[in-house]
Coordinates of C-alpha atoms and ligand atoms in Angstrom, one line a residue:
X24 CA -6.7 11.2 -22.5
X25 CA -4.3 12.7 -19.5
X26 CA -5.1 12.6 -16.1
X27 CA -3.8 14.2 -12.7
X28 CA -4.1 11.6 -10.1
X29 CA -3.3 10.7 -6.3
X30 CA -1.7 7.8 -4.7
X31 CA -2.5 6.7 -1.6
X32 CA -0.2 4.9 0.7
X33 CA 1.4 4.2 4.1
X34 CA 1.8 7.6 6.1
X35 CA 5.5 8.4 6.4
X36 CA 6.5 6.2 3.8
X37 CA 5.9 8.7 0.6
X38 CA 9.4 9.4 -0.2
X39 CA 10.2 5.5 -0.8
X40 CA 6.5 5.3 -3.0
X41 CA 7.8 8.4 -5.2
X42 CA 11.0 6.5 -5.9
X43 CA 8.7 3.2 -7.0
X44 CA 6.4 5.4 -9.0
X45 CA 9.8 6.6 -10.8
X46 CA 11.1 3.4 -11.4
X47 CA 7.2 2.1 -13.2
X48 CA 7.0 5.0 -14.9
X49 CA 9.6 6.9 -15.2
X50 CA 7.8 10.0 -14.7
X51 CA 8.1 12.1 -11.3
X52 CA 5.5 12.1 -8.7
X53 CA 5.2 15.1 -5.9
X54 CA 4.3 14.7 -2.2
X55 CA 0.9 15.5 -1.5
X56 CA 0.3 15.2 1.6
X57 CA 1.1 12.2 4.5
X58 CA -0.5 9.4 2.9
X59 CA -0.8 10.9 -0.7
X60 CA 1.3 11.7 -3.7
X61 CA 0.3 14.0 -6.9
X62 CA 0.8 12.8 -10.5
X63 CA 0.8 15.1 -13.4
X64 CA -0.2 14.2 -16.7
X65 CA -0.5 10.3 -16.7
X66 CA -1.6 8.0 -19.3
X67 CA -4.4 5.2 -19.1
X68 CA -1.6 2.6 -20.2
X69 CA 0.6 4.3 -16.8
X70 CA -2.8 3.6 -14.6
X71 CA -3.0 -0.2 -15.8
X72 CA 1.3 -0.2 -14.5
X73 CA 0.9 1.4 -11.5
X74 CA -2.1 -0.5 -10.1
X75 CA -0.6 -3.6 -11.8
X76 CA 3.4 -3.2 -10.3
X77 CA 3.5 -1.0 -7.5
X78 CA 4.0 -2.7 -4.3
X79 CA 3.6 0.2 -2.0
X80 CA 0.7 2.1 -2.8
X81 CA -3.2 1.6 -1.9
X82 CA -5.0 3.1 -4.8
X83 CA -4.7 5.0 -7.6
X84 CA -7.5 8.4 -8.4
X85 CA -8.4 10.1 -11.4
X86 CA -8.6 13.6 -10.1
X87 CA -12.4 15.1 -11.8
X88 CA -12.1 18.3 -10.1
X89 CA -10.0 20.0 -7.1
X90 CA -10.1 23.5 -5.9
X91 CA -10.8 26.1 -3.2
X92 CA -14.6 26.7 -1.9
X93 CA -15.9 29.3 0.9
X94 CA -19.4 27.5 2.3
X95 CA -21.1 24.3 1.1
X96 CA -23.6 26.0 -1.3
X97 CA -19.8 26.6 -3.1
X98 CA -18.5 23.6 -3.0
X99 CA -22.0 21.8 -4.1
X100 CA -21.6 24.6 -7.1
X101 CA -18.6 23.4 -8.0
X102 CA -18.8 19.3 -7.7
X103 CA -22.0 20.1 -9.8
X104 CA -19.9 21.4 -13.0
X105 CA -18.5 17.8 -12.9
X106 CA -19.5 16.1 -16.2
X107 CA -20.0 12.9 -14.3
X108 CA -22.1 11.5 -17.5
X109 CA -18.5 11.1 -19.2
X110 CA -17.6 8.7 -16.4
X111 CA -20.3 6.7 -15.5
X112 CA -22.0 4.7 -18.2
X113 CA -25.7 4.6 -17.7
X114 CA -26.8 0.9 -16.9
X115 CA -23.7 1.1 -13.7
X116 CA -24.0 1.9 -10.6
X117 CA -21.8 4.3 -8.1
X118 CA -20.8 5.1 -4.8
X119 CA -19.4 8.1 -2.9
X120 CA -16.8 7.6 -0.1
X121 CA -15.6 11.2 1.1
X122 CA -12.7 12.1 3.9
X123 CA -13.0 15.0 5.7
X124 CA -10.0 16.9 7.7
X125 CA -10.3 20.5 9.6
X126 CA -13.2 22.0 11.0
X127 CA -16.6 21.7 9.3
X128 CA -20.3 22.2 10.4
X129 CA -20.6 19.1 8.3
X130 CA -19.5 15.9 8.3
X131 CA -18.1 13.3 5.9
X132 CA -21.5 11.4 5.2
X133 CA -23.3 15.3 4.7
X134 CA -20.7 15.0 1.6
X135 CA -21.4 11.4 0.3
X136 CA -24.7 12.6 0.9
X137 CA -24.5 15.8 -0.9
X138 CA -22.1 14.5 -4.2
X139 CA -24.3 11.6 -4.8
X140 CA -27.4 13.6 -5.2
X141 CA -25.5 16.1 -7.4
X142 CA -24.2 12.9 -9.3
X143 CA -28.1 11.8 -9.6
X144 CA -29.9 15.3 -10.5
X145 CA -27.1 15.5 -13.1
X146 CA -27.4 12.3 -14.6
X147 CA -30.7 12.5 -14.8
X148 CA -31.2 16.0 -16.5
X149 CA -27.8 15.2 -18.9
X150 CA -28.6 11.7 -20.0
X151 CA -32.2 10.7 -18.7
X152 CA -32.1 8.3 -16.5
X153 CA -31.7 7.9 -12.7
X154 CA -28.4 5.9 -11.4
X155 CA -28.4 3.0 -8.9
X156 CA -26.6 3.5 -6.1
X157 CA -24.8 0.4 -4.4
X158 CA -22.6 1.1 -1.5
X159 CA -20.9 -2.2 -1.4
X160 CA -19.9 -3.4 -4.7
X161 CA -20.0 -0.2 -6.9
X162 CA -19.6 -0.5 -10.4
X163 CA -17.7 3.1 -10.2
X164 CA -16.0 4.5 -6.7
X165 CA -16.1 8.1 -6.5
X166 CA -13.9 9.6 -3.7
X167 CA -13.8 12.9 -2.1
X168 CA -11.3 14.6 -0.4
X169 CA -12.0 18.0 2.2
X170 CA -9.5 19.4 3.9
X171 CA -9.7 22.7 5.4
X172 CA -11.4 24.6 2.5
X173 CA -9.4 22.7 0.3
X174 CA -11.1 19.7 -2.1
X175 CA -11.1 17.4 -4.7
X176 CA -13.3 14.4 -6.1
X177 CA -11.6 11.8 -8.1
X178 CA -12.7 8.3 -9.6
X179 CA -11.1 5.4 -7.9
X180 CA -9.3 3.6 -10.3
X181 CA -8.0 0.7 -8.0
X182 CA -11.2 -0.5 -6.8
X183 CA -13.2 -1.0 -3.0
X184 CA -10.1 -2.6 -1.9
X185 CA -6.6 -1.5 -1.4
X186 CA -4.0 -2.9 -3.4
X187 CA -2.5 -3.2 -0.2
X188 CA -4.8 -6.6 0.3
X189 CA -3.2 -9.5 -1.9
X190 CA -5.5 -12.0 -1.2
X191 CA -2.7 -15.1 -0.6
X192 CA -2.9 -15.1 3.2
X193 CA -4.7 -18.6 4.3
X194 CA -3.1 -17.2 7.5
X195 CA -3.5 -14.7 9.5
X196 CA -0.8 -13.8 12.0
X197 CA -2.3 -12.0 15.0
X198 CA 0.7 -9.0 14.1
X199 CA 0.8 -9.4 10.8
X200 CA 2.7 -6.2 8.9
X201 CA 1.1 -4.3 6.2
X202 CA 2.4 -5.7 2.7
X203 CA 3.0 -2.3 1.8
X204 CA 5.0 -1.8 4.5
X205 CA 6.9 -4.8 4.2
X206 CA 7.8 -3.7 0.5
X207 CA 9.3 -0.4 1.7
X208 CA 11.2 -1.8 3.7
X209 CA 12.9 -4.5 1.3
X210 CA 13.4 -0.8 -1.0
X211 CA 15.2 0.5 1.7
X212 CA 17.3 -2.7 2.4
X213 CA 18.4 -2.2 -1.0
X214 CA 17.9 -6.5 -1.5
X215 CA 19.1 -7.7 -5.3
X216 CA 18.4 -11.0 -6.1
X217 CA 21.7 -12.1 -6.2
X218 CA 21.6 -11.7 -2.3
X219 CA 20.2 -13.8 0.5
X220 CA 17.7 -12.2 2.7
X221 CA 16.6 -13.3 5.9
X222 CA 13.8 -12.0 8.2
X223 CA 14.5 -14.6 11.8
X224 CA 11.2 -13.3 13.2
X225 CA 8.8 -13.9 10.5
X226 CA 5.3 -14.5 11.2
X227 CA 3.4 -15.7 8.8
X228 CA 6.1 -15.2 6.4
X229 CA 4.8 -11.5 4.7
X230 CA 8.6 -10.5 4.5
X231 CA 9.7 -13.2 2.7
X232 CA 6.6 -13.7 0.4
X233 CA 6.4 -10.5 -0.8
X234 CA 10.3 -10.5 -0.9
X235 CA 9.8 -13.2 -3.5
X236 CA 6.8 -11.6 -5.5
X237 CA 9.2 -8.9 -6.4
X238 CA 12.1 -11.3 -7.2
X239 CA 9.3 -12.8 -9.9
X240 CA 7.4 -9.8 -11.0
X241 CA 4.4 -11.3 -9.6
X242 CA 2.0 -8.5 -9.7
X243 CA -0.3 -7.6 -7.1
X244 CA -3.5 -8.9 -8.7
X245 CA -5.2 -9.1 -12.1
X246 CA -8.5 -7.0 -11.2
X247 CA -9.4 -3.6 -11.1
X248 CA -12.3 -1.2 -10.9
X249 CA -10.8 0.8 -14.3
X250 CA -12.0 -2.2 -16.5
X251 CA -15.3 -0.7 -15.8
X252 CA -14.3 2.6 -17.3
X253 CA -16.3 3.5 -20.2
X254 CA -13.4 6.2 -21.3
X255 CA -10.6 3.3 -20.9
X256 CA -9.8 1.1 -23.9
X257 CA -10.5 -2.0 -22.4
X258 CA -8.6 -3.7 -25.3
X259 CA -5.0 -2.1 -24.5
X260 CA -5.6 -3.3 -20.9
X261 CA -5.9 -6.6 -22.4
X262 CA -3.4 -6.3 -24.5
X263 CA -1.1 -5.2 -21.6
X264 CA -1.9 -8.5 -20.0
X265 CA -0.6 -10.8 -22.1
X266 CA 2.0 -8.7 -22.8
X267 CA 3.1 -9.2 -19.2
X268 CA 2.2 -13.1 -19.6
X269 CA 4.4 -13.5 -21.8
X270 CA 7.4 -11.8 -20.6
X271 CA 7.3 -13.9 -17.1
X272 CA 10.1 -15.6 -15.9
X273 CA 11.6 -18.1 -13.0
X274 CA 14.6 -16.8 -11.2
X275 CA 17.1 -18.0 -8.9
X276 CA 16.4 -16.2 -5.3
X277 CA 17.5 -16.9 -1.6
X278 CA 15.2 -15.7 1.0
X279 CA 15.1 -17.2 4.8
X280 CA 12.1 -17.0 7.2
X281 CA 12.2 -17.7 10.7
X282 CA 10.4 -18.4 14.1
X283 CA 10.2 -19.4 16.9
X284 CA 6.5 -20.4 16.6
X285 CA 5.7 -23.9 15.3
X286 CA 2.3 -22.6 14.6
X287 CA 3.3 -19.2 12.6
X288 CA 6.1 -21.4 10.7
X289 CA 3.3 -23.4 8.9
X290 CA 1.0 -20.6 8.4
X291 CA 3.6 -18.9 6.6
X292 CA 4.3 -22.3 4.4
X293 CA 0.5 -22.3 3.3
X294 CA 0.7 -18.7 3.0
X295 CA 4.4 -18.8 0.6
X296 CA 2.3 -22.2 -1.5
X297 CA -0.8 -20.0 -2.0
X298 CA 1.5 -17.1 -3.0
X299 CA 2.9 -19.4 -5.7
X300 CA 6.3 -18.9 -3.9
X301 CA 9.2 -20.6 -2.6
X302 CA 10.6 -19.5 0.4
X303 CA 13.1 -21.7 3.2
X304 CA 11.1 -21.4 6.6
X305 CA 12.4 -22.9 9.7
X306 CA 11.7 -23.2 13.6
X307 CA 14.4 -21.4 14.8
X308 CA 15.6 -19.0 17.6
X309 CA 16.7 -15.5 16.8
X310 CA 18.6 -14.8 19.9
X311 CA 20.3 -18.0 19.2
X312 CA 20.8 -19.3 15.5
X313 CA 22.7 -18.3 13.0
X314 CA 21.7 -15.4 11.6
X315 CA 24.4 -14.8 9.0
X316 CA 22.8 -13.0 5.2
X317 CA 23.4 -10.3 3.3
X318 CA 20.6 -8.9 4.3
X319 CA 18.1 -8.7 7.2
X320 CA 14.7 -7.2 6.9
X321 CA 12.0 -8.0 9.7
X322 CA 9.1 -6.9 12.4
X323 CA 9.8 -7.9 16.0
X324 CA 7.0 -7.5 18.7
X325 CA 7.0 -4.0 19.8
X326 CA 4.9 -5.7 23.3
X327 CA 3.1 -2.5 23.7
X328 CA 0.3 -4.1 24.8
X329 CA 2.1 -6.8 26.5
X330 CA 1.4 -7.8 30.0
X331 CA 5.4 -8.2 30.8
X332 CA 7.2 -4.9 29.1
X333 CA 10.8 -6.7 30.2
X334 CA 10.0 -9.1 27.9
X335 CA 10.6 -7.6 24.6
X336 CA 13.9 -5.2 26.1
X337 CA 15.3 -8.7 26.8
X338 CA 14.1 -10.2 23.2
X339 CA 15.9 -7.0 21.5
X340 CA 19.0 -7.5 24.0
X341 CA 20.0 -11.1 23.2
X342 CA 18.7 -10.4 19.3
X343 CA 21.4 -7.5 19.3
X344 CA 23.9 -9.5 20.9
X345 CA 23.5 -12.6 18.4
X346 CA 23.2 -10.0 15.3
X347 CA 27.3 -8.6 16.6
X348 CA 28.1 -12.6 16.3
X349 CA 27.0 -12.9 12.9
X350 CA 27.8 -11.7 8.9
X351 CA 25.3 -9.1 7.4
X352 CA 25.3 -6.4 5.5
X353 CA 22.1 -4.5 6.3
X354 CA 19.3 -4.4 8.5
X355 CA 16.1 -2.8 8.4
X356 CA 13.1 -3.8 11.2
X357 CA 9.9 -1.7 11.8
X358 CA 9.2 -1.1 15.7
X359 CA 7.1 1.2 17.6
X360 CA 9.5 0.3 20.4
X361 CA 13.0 1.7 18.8
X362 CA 14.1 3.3 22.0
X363 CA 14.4 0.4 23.2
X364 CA 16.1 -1.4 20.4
X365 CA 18.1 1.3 20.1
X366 CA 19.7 0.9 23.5
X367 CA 21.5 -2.5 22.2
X368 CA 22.1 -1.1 18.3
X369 CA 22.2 3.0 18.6
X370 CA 24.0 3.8 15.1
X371 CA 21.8 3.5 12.8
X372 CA 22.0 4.7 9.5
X373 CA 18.9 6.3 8.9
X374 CA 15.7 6.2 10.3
X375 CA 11.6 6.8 9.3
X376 CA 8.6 7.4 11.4
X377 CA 5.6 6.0 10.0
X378 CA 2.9 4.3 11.8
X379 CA 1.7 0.6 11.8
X380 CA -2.0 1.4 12.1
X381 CA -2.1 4.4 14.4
X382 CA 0.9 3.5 16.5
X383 CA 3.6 5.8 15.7
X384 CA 6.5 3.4 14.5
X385 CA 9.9 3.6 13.1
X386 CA 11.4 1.8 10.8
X387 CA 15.4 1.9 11.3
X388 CA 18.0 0.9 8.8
X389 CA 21.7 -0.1 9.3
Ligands
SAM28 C1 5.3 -9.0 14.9 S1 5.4 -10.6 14.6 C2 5.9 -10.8 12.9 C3 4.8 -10.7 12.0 C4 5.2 -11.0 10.5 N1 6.0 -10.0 10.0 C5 4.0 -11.2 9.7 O1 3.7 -10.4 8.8 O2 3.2 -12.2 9.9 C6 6.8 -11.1 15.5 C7 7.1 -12.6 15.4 O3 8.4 -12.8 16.1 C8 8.4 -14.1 16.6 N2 9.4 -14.3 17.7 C9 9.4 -13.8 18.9 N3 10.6 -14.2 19.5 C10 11.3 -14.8 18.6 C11 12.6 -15.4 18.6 N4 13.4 -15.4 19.7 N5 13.1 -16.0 17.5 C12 12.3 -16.1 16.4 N6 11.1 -15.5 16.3 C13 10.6 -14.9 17.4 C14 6.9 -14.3 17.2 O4 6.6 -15.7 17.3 C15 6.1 -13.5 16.1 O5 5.6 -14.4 15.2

């Protein structure tokens, strides 16, 4: 079987998923919209890699059905030519999560509302028997999209959480940066292994842990909803598994973490241990100790919500002064304060608005 599907990930940060998806699969991937990339004509075997590898995306859908409709009597025609019965095996249950953009006299739960009853009526007249629903912990997630007049309902093949979430953080910095993020930006740094990387304002440690996840080919995690398909081979997924057992390795790496926080510097040793991870972490002050590597990847605080806005110009002064006293090759750092950063380092060498959350954010690379 061959399947369109969409990627989600980080807004602003498509270009650098397209170029992971290349790499997995070596296949191209289009942008979609912000947050959302298009595959054509994928395998089930390139569904297990991308959910499996990629570092950068959310979640993988199996497009079921996109188009065009005029008023919700035409879209309800259309979602109901869906032969849902080929997806969902009768003893599981399902949900509907739908996303709604543009102007509607409906909302998003009228369309949860609306696809799950078409998804009942259908099942029943087709097989027989009357579906459960569970809105927590689905067996099957099916997605909808609306945008304008625009739609499409997929299968989620990723699962109710977001690949995004890797489960190793015991701790939980207050500011802690979205892995995914923090893996687009170690693309853009272009990091090899034969390199040292250093992020001096680390947290609890996400840089450097996922830094070293790649380094190992430790994927993101080992369960996903598409073991419930009924029209995946369950066997080749297994099969793929051990496959990828087999071929793990140990490698040499050299990845720093810093900061100033006592407190954040232990989090992020529990968080590197329960990663399976080494990672050098030490108390140290940015503004003030070496900060010498090949390369530099790292999230400063933005203080946007800080009661004292002086403080963070001054933090990216003295950081900017200490970085022209140092040996590196390149930096990259995520702020939704770059003006200001900027004022100390203006020549950047590129630069990407994204958002952390809904902040607007850049990332800036030199
Ligand atoms: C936005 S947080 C980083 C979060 C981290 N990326 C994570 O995922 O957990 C910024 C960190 O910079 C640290 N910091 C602030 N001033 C510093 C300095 N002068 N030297 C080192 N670290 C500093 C703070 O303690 C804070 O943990």
């Amino acid at each position: 079987m061959r399947f369109n599907a969409i990627a989600t990930c980080d807004k602003g940060l498509e270009e650098i998923c397209i170029k992971e998806i290349n790499q997995i699969l070596n296949k191209r991937a289009y942008f979609y919209h912000l947050g959302s990339i298009y595959l054509k004509n994928i395998s089930e075997e390139d569904i297990f890699k991308l959910n499996f590898f990629s570092r950068t995306l959310h979640r993988i859908i199996i497009i079921l059905k996109e188009g065009e409709f005029n008023t919700l009597e035409d879209f309800e025609k259309k979602v109901s030519e869906i032969n849902f019965e080929e997806y969902i095996a009768y003893n599981q249950s399902f949900a509907v999560d739908a996303e709604r953009h543009g102007e509607h006299d409906f909302t998003s739960l009228d369309i949860e509302r609306i696809v799950g009853k078409i998804i009942i009526e259908r099942y029943l007249t087709k097989v027989g028997n009357r579906l459960r629903v569970n809105l927590k912990n689905p067996d099957i997630l099916i997605r909808v999209k609306v945008r304008n007049n625009h739609f499409w309902v997929g299968i989620d093949t990723t699962g109710v959480e977001s690949l995004s979430k890797r489960n190793y953080r015991v701790y939980n910095h207050p500011a802690a940066i979205k892995t995914t993020v923090a893996c687009c930006m170690i693309y853009l740094s272009d990091w090899n292994i034969n390199e040292k990387l250093l992020d001096p304002m680390c947290g609890g440690g996400t840089i450097p842990i996922e830094a070293a996840r790649m380094a190992l080919n430790i994927p993101n995690r080992k369960k996903f909803m598409f073991e419930n398909f009924k029209f995946f081979n369950i066997y080749k997924w297994k099969e793929f598994i051990l496959r990828y057992e087999s071929s793990v390795t140990d490698v040499n790496y050299n990845i720093e973490g810093y900061d100033i926080s006592p407190k954040h510097i232990q989090g992020a040793i529990k968080n590197a241990r329960s990663a399976g991870v080494r990672v050098k972490f030490y108390v140290a002050d940015a503004t003030k100790d070496s900060l010498d590597s090949d390369v530099i990847v790292f999230n400063p605080p933005y203080g946007i919500r800080m009661k004292n806005p002086r403080y963070v110009e001054k933090l990216y002064m003295k950081f900017c002064e200490n970085l022209k006293r140092h040996y590196w090759r390149r930096v990259v750092l995520i702020t939704a304060s770059w003006d200001k950063f900027k004022k100390y380092l203006p020549d950047t060498k590129k630069e990407i608005e994204c958002y952390v959350g809904n902040l607007p954010a850049k990332i800036l690379i030199y």
